[in-house]
Coordinates of C-alpha atoms in Angstrom, one line a residue:
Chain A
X1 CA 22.2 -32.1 69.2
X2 CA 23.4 -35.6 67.9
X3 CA 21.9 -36.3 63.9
X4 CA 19.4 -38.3 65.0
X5 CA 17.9 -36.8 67.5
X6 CA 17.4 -33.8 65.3
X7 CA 14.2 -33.0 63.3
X8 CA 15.3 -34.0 59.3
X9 CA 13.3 -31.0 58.7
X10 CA 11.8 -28.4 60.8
X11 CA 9.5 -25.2 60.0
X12 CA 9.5 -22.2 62.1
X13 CA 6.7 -19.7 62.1
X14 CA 6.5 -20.3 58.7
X15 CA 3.5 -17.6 56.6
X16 CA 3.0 -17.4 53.1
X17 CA 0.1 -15.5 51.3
X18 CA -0.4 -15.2 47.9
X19 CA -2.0 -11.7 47.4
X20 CA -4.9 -11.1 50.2
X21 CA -4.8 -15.0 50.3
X22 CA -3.1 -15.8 53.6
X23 CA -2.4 -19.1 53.5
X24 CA 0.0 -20.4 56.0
X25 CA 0.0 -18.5 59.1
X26 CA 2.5 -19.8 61.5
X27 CA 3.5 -22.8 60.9
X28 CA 5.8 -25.1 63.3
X29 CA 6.6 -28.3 62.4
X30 CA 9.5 -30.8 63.2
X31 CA 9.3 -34.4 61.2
X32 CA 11.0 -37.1 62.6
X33 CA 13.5 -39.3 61.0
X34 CA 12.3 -42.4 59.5
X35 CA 9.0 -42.0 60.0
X36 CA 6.2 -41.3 57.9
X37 CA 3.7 -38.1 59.0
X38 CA 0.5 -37.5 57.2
X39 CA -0.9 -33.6 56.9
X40 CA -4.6 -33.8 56.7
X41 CA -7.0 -31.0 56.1
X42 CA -9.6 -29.5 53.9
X43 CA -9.1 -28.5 49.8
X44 CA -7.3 -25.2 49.7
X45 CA -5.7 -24.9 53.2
X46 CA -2.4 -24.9 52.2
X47 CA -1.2 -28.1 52.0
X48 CA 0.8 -28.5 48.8
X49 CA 2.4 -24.7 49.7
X50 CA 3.2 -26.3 52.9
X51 CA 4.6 -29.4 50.9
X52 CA 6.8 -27.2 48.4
X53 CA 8.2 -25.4 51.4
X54 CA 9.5 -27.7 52.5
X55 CA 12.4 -28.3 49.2
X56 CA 12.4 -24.5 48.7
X57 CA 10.2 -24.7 45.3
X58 CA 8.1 -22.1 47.3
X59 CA 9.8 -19.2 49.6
X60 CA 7.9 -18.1 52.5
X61 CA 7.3 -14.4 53.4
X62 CA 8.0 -15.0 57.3
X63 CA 9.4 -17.9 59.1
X64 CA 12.5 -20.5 58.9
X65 CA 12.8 -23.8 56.8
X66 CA 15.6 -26.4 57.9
X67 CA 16.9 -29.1 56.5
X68 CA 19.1 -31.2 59.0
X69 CA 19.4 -28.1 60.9
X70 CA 20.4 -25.8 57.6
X71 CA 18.6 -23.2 56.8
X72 CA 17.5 -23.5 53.2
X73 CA 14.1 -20.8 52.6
X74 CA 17.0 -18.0 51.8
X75 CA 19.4 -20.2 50.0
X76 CA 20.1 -19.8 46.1
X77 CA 18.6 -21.7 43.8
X78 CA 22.2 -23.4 42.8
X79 CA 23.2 -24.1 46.5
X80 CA 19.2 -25.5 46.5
X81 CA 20.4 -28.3 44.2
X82 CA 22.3 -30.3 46.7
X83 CA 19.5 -30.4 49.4
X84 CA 16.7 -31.0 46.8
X85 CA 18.7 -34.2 45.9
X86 CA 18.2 -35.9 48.9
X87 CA 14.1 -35.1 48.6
X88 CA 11.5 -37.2 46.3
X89 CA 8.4 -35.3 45.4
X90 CA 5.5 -37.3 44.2
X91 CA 3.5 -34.3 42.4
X92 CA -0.8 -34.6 42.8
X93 CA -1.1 -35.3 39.2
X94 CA 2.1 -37.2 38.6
X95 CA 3.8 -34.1 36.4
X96 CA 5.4 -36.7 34.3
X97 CA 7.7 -34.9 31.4
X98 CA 5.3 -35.9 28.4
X99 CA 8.3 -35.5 25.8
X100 CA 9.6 -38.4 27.7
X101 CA 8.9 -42.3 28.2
X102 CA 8.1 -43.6 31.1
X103 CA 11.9 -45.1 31.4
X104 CA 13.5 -41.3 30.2
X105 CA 11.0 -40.4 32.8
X106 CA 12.6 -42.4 35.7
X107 CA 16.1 -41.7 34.4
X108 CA 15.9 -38.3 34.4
X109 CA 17.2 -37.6 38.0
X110 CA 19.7 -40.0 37.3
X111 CA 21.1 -38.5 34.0
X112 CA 20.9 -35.1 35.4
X113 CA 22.7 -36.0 38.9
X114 CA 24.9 -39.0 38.3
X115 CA 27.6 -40.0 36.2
X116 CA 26.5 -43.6 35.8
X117 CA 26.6 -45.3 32.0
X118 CA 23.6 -45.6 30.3
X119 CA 23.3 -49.3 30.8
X120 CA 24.0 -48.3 35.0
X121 CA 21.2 -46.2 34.6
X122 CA 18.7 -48.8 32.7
X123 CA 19.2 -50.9 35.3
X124 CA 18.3 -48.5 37.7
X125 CA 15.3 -47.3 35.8
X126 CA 14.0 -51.0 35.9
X127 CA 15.2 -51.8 40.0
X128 CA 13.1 -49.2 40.4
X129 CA 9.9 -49.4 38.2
X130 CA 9.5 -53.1 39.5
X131 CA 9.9 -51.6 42.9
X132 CA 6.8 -49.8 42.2
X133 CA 5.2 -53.0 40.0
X134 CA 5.8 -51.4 36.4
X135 CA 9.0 -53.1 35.1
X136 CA 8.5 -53.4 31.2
X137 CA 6.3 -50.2 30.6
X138 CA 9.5 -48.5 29.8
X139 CA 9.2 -47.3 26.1
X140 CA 5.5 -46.1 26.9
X141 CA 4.4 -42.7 26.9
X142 CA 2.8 -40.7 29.8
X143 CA -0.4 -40.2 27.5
X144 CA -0.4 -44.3 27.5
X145 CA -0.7 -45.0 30.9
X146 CA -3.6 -45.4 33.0
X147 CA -3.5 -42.8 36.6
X148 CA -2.5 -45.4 38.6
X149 CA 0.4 -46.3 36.7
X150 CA 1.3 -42.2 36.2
X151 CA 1.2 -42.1 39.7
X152 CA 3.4 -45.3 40.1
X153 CA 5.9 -44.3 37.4
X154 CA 6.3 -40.7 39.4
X155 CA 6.8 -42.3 42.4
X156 CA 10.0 -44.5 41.0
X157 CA 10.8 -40.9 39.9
X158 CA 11.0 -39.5 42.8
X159 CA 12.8 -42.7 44.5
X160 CA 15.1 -42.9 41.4
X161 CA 18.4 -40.9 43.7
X162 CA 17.1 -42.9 46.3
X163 CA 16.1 -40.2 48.6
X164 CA 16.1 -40.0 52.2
X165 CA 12.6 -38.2 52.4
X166 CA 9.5 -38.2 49.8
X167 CA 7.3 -35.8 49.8
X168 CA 3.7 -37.1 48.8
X169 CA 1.1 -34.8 47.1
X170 CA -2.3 -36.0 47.0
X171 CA -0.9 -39.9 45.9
X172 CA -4.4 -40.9 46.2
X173 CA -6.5 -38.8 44.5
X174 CA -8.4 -39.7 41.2
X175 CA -7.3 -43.5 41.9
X176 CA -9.9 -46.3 42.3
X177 CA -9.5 -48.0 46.1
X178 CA -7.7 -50.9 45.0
X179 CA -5.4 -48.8 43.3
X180 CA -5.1 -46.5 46.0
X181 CA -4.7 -49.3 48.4
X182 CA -1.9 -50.4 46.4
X183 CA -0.1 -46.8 46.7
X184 CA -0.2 -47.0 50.2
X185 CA 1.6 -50.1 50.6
X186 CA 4.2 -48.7 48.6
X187 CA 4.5 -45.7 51.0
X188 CA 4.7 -48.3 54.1
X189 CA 7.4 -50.9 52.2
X190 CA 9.3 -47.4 51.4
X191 CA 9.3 -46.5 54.5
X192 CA 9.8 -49.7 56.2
X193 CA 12.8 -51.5 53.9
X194 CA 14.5 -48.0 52.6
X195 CA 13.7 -46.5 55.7
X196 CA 13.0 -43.0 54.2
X197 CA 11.3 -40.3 55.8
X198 CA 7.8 -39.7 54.5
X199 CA 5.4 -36.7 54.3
X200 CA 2.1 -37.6 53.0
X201 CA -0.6 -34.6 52.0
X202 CA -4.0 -36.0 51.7
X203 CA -7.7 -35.9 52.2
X204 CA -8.0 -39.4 52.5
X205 CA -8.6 -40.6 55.7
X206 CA -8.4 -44.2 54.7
X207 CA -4.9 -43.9 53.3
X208 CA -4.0 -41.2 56.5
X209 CA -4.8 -44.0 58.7
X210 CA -3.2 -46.7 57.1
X211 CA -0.1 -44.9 56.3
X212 CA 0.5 -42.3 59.0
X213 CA 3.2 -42.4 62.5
X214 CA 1.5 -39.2 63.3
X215 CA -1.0 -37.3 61.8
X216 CA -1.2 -33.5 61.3
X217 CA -4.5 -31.3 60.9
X218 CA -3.9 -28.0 59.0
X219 CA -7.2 -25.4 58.9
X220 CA -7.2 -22.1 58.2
X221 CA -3.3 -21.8 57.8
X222 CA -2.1 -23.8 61.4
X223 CA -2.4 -26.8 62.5
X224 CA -5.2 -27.5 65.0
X225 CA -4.3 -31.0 65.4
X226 CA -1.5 -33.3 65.9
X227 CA -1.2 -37.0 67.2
X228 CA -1.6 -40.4 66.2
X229 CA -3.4 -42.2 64.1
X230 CA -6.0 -43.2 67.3
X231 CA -5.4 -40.1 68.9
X232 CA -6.9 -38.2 65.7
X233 CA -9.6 -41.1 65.3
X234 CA -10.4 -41.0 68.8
X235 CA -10.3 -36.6 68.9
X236 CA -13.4 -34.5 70.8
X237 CA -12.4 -31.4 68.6
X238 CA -15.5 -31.1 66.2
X239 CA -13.6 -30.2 63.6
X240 CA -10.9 -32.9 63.5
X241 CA -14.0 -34.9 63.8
X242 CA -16.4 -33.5 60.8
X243 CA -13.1 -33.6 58.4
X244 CA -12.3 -37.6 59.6
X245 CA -15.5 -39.0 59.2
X246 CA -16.5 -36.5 56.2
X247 CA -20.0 -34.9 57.7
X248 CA -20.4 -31.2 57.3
X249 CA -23.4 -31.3 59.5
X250 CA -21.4 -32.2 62.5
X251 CA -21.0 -29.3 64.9
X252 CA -20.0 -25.8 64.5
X253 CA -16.7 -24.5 63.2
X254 CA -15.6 -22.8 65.9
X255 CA -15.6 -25.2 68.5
X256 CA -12.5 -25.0 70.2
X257 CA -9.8 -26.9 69.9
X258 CA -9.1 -30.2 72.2
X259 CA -5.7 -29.4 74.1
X260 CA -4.4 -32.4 74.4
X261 CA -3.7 -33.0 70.9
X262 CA -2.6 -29.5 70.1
Chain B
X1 CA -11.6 11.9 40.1
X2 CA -8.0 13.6 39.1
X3 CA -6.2 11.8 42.0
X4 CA -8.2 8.5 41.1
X5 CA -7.5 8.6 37.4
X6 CA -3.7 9.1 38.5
X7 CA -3.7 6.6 40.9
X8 CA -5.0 4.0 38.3
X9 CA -2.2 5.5 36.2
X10 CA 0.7 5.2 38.6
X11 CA -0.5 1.4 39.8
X12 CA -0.9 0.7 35.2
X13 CA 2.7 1.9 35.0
X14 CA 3.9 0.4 38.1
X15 CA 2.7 -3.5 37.2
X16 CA 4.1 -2.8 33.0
X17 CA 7.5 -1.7 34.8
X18 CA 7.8 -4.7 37.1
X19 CA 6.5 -7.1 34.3
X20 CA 9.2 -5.3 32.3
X21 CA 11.6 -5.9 34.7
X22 CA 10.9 -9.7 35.2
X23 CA 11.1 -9.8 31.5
X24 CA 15.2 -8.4 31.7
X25 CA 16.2 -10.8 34.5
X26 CA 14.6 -13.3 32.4
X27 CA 16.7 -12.2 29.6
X28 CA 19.9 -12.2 31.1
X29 CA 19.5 -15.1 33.1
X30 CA 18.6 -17.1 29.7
X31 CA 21.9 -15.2 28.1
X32 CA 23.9 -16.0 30.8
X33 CA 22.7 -20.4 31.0
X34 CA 23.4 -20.4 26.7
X35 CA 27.7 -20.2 26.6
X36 CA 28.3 -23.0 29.0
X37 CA 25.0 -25.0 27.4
X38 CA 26.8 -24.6 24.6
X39 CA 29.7 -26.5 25.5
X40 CA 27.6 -29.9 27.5
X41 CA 27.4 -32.5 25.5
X42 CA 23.8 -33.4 26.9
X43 CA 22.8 -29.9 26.9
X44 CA 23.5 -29.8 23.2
X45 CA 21.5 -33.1 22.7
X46 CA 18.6 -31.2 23.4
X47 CA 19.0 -29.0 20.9
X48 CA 18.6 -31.7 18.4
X49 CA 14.4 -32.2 18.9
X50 CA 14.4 -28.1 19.2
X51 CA 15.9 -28.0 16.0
X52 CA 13.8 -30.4 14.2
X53 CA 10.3 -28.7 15.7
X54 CA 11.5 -25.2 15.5
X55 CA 13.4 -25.1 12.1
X56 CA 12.3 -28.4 10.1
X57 CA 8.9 -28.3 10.6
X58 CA 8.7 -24.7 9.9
X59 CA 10.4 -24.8 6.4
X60 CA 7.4 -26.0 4.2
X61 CA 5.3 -22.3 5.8
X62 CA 8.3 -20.6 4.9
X63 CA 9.0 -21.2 1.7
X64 CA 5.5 -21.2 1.0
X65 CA 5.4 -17.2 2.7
X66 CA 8.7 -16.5 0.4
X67 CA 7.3 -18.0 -2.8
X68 CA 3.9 -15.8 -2.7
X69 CA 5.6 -12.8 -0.9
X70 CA 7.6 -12.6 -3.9
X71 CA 4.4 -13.2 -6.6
X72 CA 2.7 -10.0 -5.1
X73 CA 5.1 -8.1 -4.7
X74 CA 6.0 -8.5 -8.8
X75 CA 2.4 -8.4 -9.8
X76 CA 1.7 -5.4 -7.9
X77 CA 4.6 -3.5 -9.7
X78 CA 5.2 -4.8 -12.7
X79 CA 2.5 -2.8 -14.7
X80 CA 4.1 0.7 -12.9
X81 CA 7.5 -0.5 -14.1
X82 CA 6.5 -1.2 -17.8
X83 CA 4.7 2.3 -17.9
X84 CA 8.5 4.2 -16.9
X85 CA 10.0 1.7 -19.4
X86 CA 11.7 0.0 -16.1
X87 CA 10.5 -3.7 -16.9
X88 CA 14.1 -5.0 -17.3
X89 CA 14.9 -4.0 -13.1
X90 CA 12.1 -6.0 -12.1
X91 CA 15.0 -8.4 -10.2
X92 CA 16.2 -5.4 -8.5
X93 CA 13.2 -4.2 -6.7
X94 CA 12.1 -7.6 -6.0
X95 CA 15.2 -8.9 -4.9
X96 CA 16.2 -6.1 -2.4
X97 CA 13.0 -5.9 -1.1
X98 CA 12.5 -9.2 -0.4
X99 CA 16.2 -9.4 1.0
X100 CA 16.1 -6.1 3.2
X101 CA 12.6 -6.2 4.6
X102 CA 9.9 -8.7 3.6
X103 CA 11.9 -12.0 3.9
X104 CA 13.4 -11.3 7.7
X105 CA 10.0 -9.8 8.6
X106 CA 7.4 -11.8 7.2
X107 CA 9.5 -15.4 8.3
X108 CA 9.8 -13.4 11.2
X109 CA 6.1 -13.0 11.9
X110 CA 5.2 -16.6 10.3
X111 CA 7.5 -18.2 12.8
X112 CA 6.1 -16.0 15.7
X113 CA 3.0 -17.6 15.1
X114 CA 3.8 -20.9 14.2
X115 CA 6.8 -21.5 16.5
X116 CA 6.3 -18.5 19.3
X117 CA 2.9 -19.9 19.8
X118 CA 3.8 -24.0 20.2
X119 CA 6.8 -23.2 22.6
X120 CA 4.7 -20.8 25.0
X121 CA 1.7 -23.6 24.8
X122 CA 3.7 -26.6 25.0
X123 CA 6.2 -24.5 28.5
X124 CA 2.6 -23.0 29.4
X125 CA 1.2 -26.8 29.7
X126 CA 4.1 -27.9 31.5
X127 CA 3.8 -24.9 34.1
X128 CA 0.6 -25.6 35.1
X129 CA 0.9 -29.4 35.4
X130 CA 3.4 -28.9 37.8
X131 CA 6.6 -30.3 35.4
X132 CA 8.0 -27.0 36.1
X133 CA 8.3 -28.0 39.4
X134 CA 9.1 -31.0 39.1
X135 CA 12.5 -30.3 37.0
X136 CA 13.0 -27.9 40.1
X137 CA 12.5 -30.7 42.9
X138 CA 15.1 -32.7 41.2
X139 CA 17.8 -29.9 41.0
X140 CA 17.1 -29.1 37.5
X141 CA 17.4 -25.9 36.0
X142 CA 14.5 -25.2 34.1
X143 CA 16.1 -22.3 32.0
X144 CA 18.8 -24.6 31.3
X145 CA 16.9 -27.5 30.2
X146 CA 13.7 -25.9 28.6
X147 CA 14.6 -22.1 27.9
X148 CA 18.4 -22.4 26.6
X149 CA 18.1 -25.2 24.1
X150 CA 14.8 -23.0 22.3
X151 CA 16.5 -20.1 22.6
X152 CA 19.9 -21.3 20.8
X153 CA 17.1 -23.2 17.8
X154 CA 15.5 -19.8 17.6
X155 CA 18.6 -17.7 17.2
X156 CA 20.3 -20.3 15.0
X157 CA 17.2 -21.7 12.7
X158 CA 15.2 -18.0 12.4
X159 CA 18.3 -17.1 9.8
X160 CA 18.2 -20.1 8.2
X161 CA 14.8 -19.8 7.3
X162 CA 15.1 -16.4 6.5
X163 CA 17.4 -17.3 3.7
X164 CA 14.9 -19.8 2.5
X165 CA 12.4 -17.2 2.5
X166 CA 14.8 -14.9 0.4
X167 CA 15.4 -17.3 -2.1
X168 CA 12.2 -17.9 -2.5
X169 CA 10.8 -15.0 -2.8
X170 CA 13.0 -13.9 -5.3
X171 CA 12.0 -17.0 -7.2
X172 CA 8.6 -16.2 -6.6
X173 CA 9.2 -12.4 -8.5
X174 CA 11.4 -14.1 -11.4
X175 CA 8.1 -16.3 -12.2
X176 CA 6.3 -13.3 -12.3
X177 CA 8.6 -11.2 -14.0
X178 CA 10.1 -13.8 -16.9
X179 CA 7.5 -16.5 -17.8
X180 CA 4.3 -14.8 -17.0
X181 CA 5.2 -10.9 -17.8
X182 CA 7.8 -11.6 -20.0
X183 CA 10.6 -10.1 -18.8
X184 CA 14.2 -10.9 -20.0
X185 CA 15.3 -13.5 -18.0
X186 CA 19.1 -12.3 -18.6
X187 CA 17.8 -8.7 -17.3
X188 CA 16.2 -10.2 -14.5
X189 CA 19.6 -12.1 -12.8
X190 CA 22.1 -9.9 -14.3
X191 CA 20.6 -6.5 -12.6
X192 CA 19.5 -8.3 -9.4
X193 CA 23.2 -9.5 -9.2
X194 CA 24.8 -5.4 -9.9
X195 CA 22.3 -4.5 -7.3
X196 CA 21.9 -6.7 -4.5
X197 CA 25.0 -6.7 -2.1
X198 CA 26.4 -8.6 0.9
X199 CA 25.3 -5.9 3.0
X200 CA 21.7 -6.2 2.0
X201 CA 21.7 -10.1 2.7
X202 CA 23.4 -9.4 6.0
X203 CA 21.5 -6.7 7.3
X204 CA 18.4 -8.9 6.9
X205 CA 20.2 -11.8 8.1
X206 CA 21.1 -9.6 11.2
X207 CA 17.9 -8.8 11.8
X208 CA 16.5 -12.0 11.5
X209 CA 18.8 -13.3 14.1
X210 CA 17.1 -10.3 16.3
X211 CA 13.7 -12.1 15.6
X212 CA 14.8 -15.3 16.3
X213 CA 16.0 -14.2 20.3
X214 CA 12.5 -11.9 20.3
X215 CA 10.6 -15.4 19.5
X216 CA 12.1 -17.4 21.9
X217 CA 12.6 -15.1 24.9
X218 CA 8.8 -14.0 24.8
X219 CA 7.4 -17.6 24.1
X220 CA 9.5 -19.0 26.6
X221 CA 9.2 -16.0 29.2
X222 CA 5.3 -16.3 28.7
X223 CA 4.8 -19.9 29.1
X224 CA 6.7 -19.8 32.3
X225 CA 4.4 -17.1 33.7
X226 CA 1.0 -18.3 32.1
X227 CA -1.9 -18.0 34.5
X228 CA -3.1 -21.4 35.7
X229 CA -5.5 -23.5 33.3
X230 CA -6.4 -24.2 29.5
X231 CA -7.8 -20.5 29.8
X232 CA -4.5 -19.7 31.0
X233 CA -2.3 -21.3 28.2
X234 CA -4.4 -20.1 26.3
X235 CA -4.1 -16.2 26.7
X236 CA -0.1 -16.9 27.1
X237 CA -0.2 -18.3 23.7
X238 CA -2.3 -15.1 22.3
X239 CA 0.1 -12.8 24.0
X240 CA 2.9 -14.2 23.1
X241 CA 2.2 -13.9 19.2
X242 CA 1.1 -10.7 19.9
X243 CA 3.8 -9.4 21.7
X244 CA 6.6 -11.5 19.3
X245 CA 4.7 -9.8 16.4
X246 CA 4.8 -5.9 17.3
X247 CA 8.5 -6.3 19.3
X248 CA 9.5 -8.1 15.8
X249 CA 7.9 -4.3 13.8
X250 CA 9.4 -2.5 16.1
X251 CA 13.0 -3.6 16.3
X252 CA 12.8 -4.0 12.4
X253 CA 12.2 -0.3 12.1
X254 CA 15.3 0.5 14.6
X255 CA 17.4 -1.8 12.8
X256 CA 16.7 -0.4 9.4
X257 CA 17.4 3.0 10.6
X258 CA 20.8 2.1 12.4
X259 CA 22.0 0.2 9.2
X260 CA 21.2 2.3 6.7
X261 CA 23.1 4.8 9.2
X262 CA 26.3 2.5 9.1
X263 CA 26.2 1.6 5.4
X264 CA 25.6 5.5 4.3
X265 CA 28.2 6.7 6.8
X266 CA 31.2 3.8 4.9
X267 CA 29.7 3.8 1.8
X268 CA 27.8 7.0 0.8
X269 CA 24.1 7.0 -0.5
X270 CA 22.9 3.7 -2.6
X271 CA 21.0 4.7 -5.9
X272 CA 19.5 0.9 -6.6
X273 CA 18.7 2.0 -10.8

């Protein structure tokens, strides 16, 4: 199978429960290169786990995770290093280091990977915080900055090794819809002039639309839906529907499930 | 009812085992990160803010512990060592009490509190915002970056402090004992100085570096397992001071009995007056 073609990363049959919570149960999933897929689905499905799975931060109890066709969900933690470097994770509430600046923030990553000097590594830190709008809030603290601006400082955290995939968690959430609106640009000028790979988690149909190549329904631990953006807007299955247009009145939960987009 | 109570008690011993267990592998895998931390030049710059939190800050408590530590302990006998005409070896029994036992333990408990309880807050936070992961996402070690450099500023600073604790605290008997009791101040120095030996200041100074790893193992080791929430932090911290203040009682009973072993097997039976 030539690079390309190959899924960049690829869950098999993936389960994970955390005590009588099963969570995912049997997951397949192959993301395509270059392209950004959005996971939709309801608080508490297993989004995030599915997320973390993906970089080996969580293990799965069943199932295979691969990276450019490597395994990685039995690999050590030290041999983990050299595949987490080529991943960015945007974490739901930022999970800025709040020892650090905003700057010490970015550098991080590039301290802790890199053998760049210091003034190298400013330089980066700024390339990338204008990249996200911010150059200049360097010597702040993460207790200083507004959500948005956590959100955007993570974000040229996570881009800092310049990664070929990014992993978004929530990037939305808690952000006004200018704000928001502003995030997802950033996910589509990643995408488009760094061409990196993205995964978006989110609830936010607005954003899933307006980011996603394909779109992804997870409920109750698989995923009951998977197309494009007007293939899930445009999707008979009653439950794709109620969670799209947000009405909890709007058929029953068991309605079954429309094949074409499963 | 017999078979339930048992079962209850094999699933109690079974989940205190495997926490127990965690605990080691958390241990050694802390023990194993320190030599070659040691050695990084931007691992040891971390030690630098450790250092300042865990053993600057802490030295105002501490010699505030030491100074009153040794005031009681000279008020409380000083009347019982007039009556047996023993006034003048005040020094002595202040000295080597303070040295031996009250000074390691009592710093040792003050900084359980003080210190064990910010490190398993501050690691606690961090866990449940996610930061945890997030040094883990970007191929960071989080024993190496968080646990080793609290762990070496535990070890290093706990003696430290103890010393300032002892020195104290003997000060603290001497005010006691010479200005306010009237004691001989020549008596006072001269038989603390026949009495106390190296060995007494190293056997607390050796058990104070036994605090210090008990303070930062179980600080750090409960901040990375807190439950999630303020709730959550919140026990970890409670347990942790808990836990750091009867592991401290414990091994300072063990390592009493094993040194006075040592010293009576080389040097025979001490007779302090």
């Amino acid at each position: 199978m030539s690079q390309t073609s190959q899924p960049i990363v690829e869950l098999r049959a993936v389960e994970k429960s955390f005590g009588p919570l099963h969570v995912l149960r049997g997951v397949d999933l192959a993301l395509e290169r270059g392209k950004a897929t959005v996971i939709i689905g309801e608080s508490g499905t297993g989004k995030s786990v599915l997320l973390k799975t993906m970089l080996g931060l969580i293990r799965p109890d069943a199932g295979q995770v691969f990276v450019d066709g490597q395994r990685i969900d039995n690999m050590r933690e030290r041999d983990l290093v050299k595949i987490r470097r080529r991943f960015g994770y945007l974490f739901q509430m930022g999970a800025l280091f709040d020892s650090l600046t905003a700057g010490e923030n970015v550098a991080f990553p590039l301290a802790e990977h890199t053998k760049n000097s210091k003034e190298r590594i400013n330089q980066i830190v700024a390339e990338k915080l204008a990249l996200v709008g911010l150059d200049g809030i360097q010597h702040k603290r993460p207790a200083e900055l507004s959500g948005g601006q956590r959100k955007r400082v993570a974000l040229a955290r996570a881009i800092a090794l310049d990664p070929d995939i990014v992993l978004y968690d929530e990037p939305t959430t808690g952000l006004d819809p200018i704000r928001s609106d502003s995030i997802n640009d950033l996910i589509i000028k990643l995408k488009n002039e760094l061409s990196i790979t993205s995964v978006v988690v989110t609830h936010d149909m607005t954003s899933a639309f307006k980011v996603a190549d394909r779109i992804l329904m997870l409920h109750r631990g698989h995923f009951i839906a998977d197309g494009t953006p007007d293939e899930i807007r445009n999707s008979e299955d009653l439950r794709v529907r109620r969670f799209i247009t947000g009405d909890a009145d709007a058929g029953s939960d068991e309605q079954p499930v429309q094949e074409t987009l499963l | 009812m017999l078979t339930s109570s048992l079962a209850l008690l094999g699933r109690f011993t079974f989940v205190q085992l495997s926490a127990l267990g965690e605990f080691a592998v958390f241990v050694a895998q802390t023990v194993a990160r320190t030599p070659p931390a040691l050695v990084r030049r931007r691992d040891l710059s971390r030690l630098v803010p450790q250092g300042y939190t865990i053993g600057a800050l802490s030295v105002p408590v501490i010699l505030v512990t030491g100074t009153f530590v040794g005031m009681v302990l000279a008020v409380q006998a000083i009347e019982q060592f007039k009556a047996v005409g023993l006034a003048s070896r005040m020094g002595v029994i202040v000295s080597l009490s303070v040295v031996r036992e009250l000074g390691p333990v009592l710093a040792g408990v003050m900084l359980a509190g003080r210190v064990g309880g910010a490190l398993t807050a501050e690691l606690g936070t961090m866990n449940v915002t996610e930061q945890l992961d997030a040094l883990r996402s970007m191929g960071a070690d989080p024993m190496r970056v968080l646990v080793v450099p609290r762990f070496v500023a535990c070890v290093v600073l706990t003696p430290i402090l103890t010393l300032y604790c002892d020195l104290m605290g003997v000060l603290g008997g001497w005010f006691i004992s010479v200005p306010v009791f009237g004691v001989s101040n020549q008596d006072y120095w001269g038989f603390t100085k026949s009495a106390l030996e190296t060995w007494d200041v190293g056997s607390g100074l050796f058990k104070s570096v036994l605090f210090g790893a008990t303070i930062g193992l179980i600080s750090c080791y409960k901040g990375f397992h807190c439950r999630p929430g303020a709730q959550g932090v919140g026990q970890a911290c409670t347990e942790s001071f808990v836990s750091g203040f009867v592991v401290i009682l414990i091994l300072d009973f063990f390592a009493a009995l094993l040194l006075k072993n040592i010293y009576e097997s080389i040097w025979g039976f001490k007779m302090v007056f």
